[in-house]
PDB file of C-alpha atoms in Angstrom:
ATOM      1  CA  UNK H   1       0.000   0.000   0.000  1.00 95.00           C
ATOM      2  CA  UNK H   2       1.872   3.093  -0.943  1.00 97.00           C
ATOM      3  CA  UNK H   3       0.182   6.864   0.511  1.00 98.00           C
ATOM      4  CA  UNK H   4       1.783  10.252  -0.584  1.00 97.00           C
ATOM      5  CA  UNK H   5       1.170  12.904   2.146  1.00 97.00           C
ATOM      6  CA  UNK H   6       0.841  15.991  -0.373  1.00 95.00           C
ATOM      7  CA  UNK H   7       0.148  19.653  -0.214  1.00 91.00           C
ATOM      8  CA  UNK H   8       2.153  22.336  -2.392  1.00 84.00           C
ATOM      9  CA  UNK H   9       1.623  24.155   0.672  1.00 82.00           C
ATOM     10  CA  UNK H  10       4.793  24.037   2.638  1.00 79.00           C
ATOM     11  CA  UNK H  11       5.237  24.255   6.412  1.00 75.00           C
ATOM     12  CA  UNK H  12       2.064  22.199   7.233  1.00 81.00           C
ATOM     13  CA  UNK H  13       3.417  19.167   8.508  1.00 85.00           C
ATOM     14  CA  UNK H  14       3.595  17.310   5.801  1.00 91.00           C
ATOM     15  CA  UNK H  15       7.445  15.744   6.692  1.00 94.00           C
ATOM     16  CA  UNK H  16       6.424  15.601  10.344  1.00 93.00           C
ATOM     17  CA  UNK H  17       3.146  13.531   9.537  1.00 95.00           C
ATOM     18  CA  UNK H  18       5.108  11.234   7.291  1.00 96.00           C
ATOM     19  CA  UNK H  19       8.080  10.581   9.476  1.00 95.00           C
ATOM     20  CA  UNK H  20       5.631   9.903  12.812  1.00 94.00           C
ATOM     21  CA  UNK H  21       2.903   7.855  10.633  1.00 96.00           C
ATOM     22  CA  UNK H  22       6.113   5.581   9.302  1.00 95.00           C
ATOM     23  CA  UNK H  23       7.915   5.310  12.893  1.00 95.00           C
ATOM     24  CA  UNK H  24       4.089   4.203  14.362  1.00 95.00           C
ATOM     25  CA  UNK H  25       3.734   2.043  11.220  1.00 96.00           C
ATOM     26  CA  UNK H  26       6.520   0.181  11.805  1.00 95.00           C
ATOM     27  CA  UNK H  27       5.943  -1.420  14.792  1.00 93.00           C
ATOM     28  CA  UNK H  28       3.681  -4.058  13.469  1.00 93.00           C
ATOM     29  CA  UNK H  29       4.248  -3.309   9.833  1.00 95.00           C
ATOM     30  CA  UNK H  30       7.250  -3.247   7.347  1.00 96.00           C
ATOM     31  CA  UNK H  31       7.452   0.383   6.145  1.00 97.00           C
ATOM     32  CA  UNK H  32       9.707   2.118   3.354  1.00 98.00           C
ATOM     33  CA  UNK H  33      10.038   5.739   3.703  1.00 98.00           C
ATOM     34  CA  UNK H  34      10.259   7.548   0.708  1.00 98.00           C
ATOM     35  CA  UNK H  35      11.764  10.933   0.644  1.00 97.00           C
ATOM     36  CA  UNK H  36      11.418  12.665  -2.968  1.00 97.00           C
ATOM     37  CA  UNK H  37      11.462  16.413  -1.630  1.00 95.00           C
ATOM     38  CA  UNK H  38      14.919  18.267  -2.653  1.00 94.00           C
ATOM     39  CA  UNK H  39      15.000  19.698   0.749  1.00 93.00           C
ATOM     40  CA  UNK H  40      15.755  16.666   2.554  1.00 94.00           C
ATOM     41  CA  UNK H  41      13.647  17.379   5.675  1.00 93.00           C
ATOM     42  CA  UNK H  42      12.586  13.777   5.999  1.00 95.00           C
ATOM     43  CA  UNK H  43      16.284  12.289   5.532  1.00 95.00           C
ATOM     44  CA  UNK H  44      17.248  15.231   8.306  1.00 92.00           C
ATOM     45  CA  UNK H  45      13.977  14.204  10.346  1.00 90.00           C
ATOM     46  CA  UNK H  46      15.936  10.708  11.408  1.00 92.00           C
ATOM     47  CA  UNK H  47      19.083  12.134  11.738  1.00 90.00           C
ATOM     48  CA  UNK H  48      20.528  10.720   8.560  1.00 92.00           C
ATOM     49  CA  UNK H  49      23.644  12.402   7.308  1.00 90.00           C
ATOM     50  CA  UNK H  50      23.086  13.361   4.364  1.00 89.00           C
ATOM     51  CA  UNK H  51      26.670  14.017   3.152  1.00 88.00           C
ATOM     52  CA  UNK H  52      27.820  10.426   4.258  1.00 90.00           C
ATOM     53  CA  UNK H  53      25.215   9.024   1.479  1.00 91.00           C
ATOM     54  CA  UNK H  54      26.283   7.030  -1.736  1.00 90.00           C
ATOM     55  CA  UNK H  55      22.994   6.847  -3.257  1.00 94.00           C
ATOM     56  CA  UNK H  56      19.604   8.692  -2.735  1.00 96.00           C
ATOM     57  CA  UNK H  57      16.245   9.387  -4.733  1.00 97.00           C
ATOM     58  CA  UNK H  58      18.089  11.713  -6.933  1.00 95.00           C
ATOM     59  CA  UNK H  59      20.375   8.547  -8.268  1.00 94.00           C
ATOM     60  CA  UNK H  60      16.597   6.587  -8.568  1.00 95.00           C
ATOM     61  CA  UNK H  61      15.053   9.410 -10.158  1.00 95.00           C
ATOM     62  CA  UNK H  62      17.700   9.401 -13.127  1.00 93.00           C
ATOM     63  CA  UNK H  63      19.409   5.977 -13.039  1.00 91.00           C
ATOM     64  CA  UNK H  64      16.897   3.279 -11.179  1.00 89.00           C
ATOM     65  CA  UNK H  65      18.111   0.863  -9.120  1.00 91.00           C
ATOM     66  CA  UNK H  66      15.872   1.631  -6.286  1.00 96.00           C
ATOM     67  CA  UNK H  67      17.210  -1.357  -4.239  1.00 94.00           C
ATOM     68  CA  UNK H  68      20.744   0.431  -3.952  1.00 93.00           C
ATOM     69  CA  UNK H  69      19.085   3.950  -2.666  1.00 96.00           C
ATOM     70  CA  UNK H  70      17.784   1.648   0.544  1.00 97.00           C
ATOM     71  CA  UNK H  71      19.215   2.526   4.128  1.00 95.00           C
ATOM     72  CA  UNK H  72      17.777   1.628   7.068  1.00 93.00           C
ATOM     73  CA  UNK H  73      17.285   4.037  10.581  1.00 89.00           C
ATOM     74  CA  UNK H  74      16.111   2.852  13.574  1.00 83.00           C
ATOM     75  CA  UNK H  75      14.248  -0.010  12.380  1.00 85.00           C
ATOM     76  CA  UNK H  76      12.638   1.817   9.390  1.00 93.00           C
ATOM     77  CA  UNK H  77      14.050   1.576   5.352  1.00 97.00           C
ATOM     78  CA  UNK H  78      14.443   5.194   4.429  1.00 97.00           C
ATOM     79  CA  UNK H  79      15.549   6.407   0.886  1.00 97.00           C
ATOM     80  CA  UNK H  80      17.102   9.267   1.280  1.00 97.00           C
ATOM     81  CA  UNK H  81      16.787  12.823  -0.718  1.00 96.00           C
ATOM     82  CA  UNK H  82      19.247  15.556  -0.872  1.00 93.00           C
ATOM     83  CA  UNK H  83      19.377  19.188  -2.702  1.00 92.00           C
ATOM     84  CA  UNK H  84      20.721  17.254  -5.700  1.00 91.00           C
ATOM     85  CA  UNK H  85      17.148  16.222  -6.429  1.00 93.00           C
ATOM     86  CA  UNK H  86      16.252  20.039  -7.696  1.00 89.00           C
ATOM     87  CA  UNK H  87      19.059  19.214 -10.555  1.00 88.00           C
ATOM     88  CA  UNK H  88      16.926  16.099 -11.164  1.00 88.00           C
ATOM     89  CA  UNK H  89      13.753  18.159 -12.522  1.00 84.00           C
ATOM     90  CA  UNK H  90      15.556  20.008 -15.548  1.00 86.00           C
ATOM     91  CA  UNK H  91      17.611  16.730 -16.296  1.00 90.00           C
ATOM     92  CA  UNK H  92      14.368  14.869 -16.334  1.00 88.00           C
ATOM     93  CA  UNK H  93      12.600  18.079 -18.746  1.00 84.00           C
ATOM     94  CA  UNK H  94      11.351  16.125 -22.113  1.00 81.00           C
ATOM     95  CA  UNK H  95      12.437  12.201 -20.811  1.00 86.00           C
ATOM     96  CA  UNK H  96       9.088  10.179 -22.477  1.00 87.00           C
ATOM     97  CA  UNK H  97       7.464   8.518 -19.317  1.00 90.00           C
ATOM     98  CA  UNK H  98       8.989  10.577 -16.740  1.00 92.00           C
ATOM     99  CA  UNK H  99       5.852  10.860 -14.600  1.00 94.00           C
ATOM    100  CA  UNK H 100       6.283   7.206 -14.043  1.00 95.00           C
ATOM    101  CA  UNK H 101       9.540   7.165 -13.392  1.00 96.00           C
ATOM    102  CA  UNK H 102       8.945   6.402  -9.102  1.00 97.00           C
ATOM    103  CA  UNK H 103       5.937   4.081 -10.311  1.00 97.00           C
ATOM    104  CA  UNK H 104       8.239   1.868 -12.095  1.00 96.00           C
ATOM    105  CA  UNK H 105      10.909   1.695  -9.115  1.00 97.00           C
ATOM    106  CA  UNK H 106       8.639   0.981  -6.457  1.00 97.00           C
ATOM    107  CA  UNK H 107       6.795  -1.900  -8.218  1.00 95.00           C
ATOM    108  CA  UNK H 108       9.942  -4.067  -7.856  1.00 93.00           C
ATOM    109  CA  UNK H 109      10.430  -3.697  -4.476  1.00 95.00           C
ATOM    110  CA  UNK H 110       6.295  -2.633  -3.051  1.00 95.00           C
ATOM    111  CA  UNK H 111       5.788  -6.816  -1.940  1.00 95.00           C
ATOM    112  CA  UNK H 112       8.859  -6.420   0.430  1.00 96.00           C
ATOM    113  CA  UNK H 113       6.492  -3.988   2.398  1.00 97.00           C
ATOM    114  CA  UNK H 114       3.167  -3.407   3.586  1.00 96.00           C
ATOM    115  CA  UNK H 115       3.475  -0.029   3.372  1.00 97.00           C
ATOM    116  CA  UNK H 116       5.218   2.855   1.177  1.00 98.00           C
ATOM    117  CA  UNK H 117       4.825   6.470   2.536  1.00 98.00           C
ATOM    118  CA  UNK H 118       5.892   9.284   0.340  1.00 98.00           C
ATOM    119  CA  UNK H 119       6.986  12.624   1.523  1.00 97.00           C
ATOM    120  CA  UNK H 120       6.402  15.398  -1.579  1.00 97.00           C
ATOM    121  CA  UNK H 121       7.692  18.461  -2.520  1.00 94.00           C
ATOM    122  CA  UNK H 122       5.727  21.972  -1.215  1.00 91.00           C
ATOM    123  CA  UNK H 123       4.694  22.139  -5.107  1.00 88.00           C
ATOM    124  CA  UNK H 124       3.117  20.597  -7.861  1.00 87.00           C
ATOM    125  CA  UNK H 125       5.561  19.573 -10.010  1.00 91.00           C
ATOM    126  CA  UNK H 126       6.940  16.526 -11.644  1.00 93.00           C
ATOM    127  CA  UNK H 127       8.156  14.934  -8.279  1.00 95.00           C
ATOM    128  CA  UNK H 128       5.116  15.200  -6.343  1.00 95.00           C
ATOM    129  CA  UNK H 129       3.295  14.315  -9.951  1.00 95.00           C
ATOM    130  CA  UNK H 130       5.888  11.279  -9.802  1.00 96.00           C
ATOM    131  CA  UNK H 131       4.291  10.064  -6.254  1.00 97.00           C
ATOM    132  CA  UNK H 132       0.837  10.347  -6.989  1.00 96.00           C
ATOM    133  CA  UNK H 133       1.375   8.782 -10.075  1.00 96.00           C
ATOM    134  CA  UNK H 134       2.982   5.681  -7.631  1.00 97.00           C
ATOM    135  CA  UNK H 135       0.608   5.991  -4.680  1.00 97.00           C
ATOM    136  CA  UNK H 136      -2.617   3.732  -4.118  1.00 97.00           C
ATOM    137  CA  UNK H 137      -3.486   6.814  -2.088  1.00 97.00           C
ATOM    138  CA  UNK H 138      -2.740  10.540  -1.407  1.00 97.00           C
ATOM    139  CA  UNK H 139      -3.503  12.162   2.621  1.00 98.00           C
ATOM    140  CA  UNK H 140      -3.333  15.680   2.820  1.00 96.00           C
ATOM    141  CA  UNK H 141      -1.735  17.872   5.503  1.00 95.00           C
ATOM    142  CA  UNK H 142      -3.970  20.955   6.237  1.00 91.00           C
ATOM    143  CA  UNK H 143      -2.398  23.864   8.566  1.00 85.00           C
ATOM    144  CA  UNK H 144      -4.503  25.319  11.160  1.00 79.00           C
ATOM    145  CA  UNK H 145      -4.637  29.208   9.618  1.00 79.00           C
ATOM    146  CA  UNK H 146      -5.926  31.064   7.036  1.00 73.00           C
ATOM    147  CA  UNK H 147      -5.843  30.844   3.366  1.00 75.00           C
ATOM    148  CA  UNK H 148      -5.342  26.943   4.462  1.00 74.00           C
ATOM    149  CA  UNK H 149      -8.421  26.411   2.141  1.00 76.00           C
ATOM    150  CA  UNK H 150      -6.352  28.288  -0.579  1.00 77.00           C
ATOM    151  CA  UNK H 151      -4.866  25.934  -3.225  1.00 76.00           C
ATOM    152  CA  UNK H 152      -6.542  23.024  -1.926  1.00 86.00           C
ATOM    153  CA  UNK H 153      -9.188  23.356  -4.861  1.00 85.00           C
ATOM    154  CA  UNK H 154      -5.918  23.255  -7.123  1.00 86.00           C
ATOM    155  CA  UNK H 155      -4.459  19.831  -5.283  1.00 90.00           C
ATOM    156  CA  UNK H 156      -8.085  18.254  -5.529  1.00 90.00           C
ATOM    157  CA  UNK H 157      -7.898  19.241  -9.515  1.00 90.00           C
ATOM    158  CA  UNK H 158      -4.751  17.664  -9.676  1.00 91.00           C
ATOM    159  CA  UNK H 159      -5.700  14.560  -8.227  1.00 93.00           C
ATOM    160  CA  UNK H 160      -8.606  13.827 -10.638  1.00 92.00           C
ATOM    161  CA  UNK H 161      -6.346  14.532 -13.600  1.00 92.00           C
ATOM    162  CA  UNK H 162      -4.222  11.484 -12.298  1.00 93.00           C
ATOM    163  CA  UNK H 163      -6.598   9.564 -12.304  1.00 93.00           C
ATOM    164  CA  UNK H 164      -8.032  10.809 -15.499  1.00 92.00           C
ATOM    165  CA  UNK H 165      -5.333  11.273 -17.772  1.00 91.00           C
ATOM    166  CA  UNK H 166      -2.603   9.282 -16.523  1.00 90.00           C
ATOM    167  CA  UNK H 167      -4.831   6.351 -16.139  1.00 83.00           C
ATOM    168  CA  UNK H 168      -4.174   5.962 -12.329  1.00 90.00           C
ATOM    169  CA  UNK H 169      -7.066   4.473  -9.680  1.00 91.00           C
ATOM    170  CA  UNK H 170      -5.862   7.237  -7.057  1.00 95.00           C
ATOM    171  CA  UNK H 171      -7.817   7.535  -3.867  1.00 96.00           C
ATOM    172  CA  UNK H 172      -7.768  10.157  -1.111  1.00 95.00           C
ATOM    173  CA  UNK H 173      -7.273   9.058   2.144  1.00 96.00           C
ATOM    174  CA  UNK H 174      -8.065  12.342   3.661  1.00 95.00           C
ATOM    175  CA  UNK H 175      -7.128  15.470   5.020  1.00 95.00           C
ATOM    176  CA  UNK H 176      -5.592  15.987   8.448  1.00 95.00           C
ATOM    177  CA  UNK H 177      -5.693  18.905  10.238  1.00 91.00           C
ATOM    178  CA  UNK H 178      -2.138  20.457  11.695  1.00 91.00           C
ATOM    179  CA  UNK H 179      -0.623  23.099  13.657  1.00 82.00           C
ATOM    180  CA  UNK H 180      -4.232  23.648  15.538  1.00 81.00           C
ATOM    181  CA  UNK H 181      -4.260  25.904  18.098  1.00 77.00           C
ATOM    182  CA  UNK H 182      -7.624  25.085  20.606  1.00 77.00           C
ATOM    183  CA  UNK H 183      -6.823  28.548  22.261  1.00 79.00           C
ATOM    184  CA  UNK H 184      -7.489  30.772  19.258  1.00 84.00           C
ATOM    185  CA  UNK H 185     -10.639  32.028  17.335  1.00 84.00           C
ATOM    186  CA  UNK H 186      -8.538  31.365  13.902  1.00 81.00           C
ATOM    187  CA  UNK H 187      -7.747  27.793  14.491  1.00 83.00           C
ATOM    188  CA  UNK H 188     -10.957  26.773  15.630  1.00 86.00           C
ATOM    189  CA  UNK H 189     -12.585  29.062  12.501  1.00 86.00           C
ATOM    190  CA  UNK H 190     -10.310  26.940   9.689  1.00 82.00           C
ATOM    191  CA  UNK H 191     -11.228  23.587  11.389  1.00 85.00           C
ATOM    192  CA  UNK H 192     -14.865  24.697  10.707  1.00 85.00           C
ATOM    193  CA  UNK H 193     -14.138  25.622   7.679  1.00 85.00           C
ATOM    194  CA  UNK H 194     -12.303  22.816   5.935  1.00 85.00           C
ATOM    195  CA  UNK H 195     -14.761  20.759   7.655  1.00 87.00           C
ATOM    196  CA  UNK H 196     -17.571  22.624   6.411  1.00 87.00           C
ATOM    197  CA  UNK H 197     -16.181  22.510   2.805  1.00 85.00           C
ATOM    198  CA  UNK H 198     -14.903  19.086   2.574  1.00 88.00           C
ATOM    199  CA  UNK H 199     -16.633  17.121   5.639  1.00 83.00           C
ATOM    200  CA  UNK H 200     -16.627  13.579   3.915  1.00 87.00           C
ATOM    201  CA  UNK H 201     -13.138  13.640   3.913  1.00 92.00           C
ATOM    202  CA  UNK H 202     -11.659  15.442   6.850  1.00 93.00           C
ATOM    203  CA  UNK H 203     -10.120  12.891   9.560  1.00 95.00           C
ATOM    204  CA  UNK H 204     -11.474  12.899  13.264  1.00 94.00           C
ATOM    205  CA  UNK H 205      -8.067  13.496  14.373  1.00 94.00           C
ATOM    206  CA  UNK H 206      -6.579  16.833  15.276  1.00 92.00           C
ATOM    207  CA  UNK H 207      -2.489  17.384  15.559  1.00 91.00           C
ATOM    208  CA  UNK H 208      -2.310  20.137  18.064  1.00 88.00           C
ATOM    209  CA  UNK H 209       0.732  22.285  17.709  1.00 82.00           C
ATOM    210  CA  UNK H 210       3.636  21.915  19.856  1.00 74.00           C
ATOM    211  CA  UNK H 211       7.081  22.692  20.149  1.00 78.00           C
ATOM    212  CA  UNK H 212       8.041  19.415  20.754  1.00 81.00           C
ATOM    213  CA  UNK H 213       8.147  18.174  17.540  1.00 80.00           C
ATOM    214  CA  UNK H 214      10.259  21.221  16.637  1.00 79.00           C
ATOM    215  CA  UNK H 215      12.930  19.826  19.511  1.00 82.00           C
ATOM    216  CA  UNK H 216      12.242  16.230  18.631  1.00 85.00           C
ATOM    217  CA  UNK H 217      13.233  17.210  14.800  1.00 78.00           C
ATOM    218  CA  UNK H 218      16.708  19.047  15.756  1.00 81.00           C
ATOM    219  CA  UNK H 219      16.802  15.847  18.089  1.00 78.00           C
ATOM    220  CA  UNK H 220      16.452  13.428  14.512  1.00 80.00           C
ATOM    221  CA  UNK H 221      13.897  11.661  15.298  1.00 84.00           C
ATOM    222  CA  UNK H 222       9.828  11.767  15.072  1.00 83.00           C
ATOM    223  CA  UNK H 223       8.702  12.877  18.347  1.00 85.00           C
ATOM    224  CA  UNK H 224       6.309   9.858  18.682  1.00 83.00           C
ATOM    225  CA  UNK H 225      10.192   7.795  19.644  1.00 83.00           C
ATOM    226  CA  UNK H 226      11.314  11.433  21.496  1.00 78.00           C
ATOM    227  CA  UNK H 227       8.470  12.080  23.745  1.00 82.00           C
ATOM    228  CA  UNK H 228       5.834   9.535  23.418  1.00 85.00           C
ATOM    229  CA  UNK H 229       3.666  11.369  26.255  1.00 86.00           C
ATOM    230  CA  UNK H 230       3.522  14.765  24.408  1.00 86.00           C
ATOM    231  CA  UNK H 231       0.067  16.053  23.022  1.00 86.00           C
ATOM    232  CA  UNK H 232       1.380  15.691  19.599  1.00 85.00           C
ATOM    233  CA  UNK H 233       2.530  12.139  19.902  1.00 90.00           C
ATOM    234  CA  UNK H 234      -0.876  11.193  21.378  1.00 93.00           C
ATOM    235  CA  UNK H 235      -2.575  12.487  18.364  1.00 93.00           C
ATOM    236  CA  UNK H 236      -0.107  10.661  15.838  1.00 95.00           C
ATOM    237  CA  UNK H 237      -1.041   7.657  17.317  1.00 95.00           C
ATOM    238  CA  UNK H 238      -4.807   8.168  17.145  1.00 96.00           C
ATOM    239  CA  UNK H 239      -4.029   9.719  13.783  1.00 97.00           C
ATOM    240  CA  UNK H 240      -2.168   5.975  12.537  1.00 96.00           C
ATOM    241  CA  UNK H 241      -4.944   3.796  14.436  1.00 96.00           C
ATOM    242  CA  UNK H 242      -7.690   5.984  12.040  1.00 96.00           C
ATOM    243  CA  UNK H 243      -6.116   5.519   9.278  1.00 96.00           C
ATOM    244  CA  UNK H 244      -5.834   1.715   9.943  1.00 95.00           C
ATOM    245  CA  UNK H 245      -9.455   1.629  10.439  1.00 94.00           C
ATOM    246  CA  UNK H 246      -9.915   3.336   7.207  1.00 95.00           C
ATOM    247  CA  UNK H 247      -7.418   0.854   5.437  1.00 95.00           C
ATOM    248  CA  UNK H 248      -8.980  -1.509   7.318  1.00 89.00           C
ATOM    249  CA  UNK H 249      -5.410  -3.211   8.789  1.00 87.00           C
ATOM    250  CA  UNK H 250      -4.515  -4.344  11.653  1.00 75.00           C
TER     251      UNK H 250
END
């Protein structure tokens, strides 16, 4: 089962809902962790050195041989991104198939898990196009403040012509509210209003914000393994047991 976590949004938690949902994941459940954003903040997210590696998504994205990009961290396969990846996107500029590209890779490798989570890009361009493309299904990271509802008409566009014209069966998982602030009008305002504009497919859960998963990030690792008691943690574990409901795993 492979999920992008998408939004060309950035700074709504999309790396911090993919690196907790894969660290939760993985203790009943073989997970990959897919990092295909240029910035590298899922590869920094575990502590992974980015320097020391020999291969990454950038060498996968141009070469294949996804098998060789592989590393494990702390009981999780990771493959790793670094800023070489925004060299990838004019290299890969008129390659026939390129939106497939990830599709093709992970098909060799998706029965070694039981699940694939993709971390995207804050745009929509050919990388996060390249992980839809690949994914069985695409949840969205929404930030607890205004305009949040901005662009998210664009992503939902997006996702049909996947389906549509690249002949995909995409589905979407849902959106997740971020960042949210019970103690202000705003936060509580956006919640109603994402709700109110897309109820069927807003999750039940809530990730509060919290400075701990800033500390647990400069720590490198997902503060579900850094503070498993914090308010944030607590919801990324309600958030994973949803979304096994949904999926309908145990």
């Amino acid at each position: 089962m492979i999920i992008s976590i998408a939004n060309q949004k950035g700074g709504c938690g999309k790396t911090t809902t993919a690196a907790n949902l894969g660290a939760l994941l993985a203790k009943k459940h073989r997970v990959l962790l897919v990092d295909i954003d240029p910035q590298g903040n899922l590869t920094t997210h575990f502590g992974i050195n980015k320097s020391d590696q020999k291969r990454t998504i950038y060498d996968v994205m141009l070469n294949g041989r996804i098998e060789g990009a592989i590393i494990q961290k702390d009981g999780i396969d990771i493959i790793p991104s670094t800023i070489d990846l925004a060299g990838a996107e004019v290299e890969l500029t008129g390659k026939i198939g390129r939106e497939y590209i990830l599709d093709n890779e992970l098909k060799r490798i998706a029965k070694r898990y039981d699940f694939i989570i993709i971390d995207t890009p804050p745009s929509l361009g050919i990388f996060t196009i390249n992980s839809l493309v690949a994914s069985d299904y695409v949840l969205i990271p929404v930030q607890a403040e205004f305009f949040a509802l901005e662009g998210l008409t664009q992503l939902m566009r997006v996702l049909e012509l996947v389906n549509s014209r690249l002949s995909r069966n995409l589905k979407l998982l849902g959106m997740v509210m971020t960042m949210f602030n019970s103690r202000t009008r705003s936060s509580r305002e956006v919640l109603e209003d994402v709700r109110k504009h897309y109820s069927k497919n807003v999750l039940k859960t809530v990730i509060p914000r919290n400075v701990t998963i800033t500390d647990s990030t400069m720590a490198g690792s997902p503060v579900v393994k850094y503070r498993k008691n914090a308010p944030a943690s607590k919801s990324y574990v309600a958030l994973t047991k949803e979304i096994e409901r949904i999926l309908k795993v145990k």
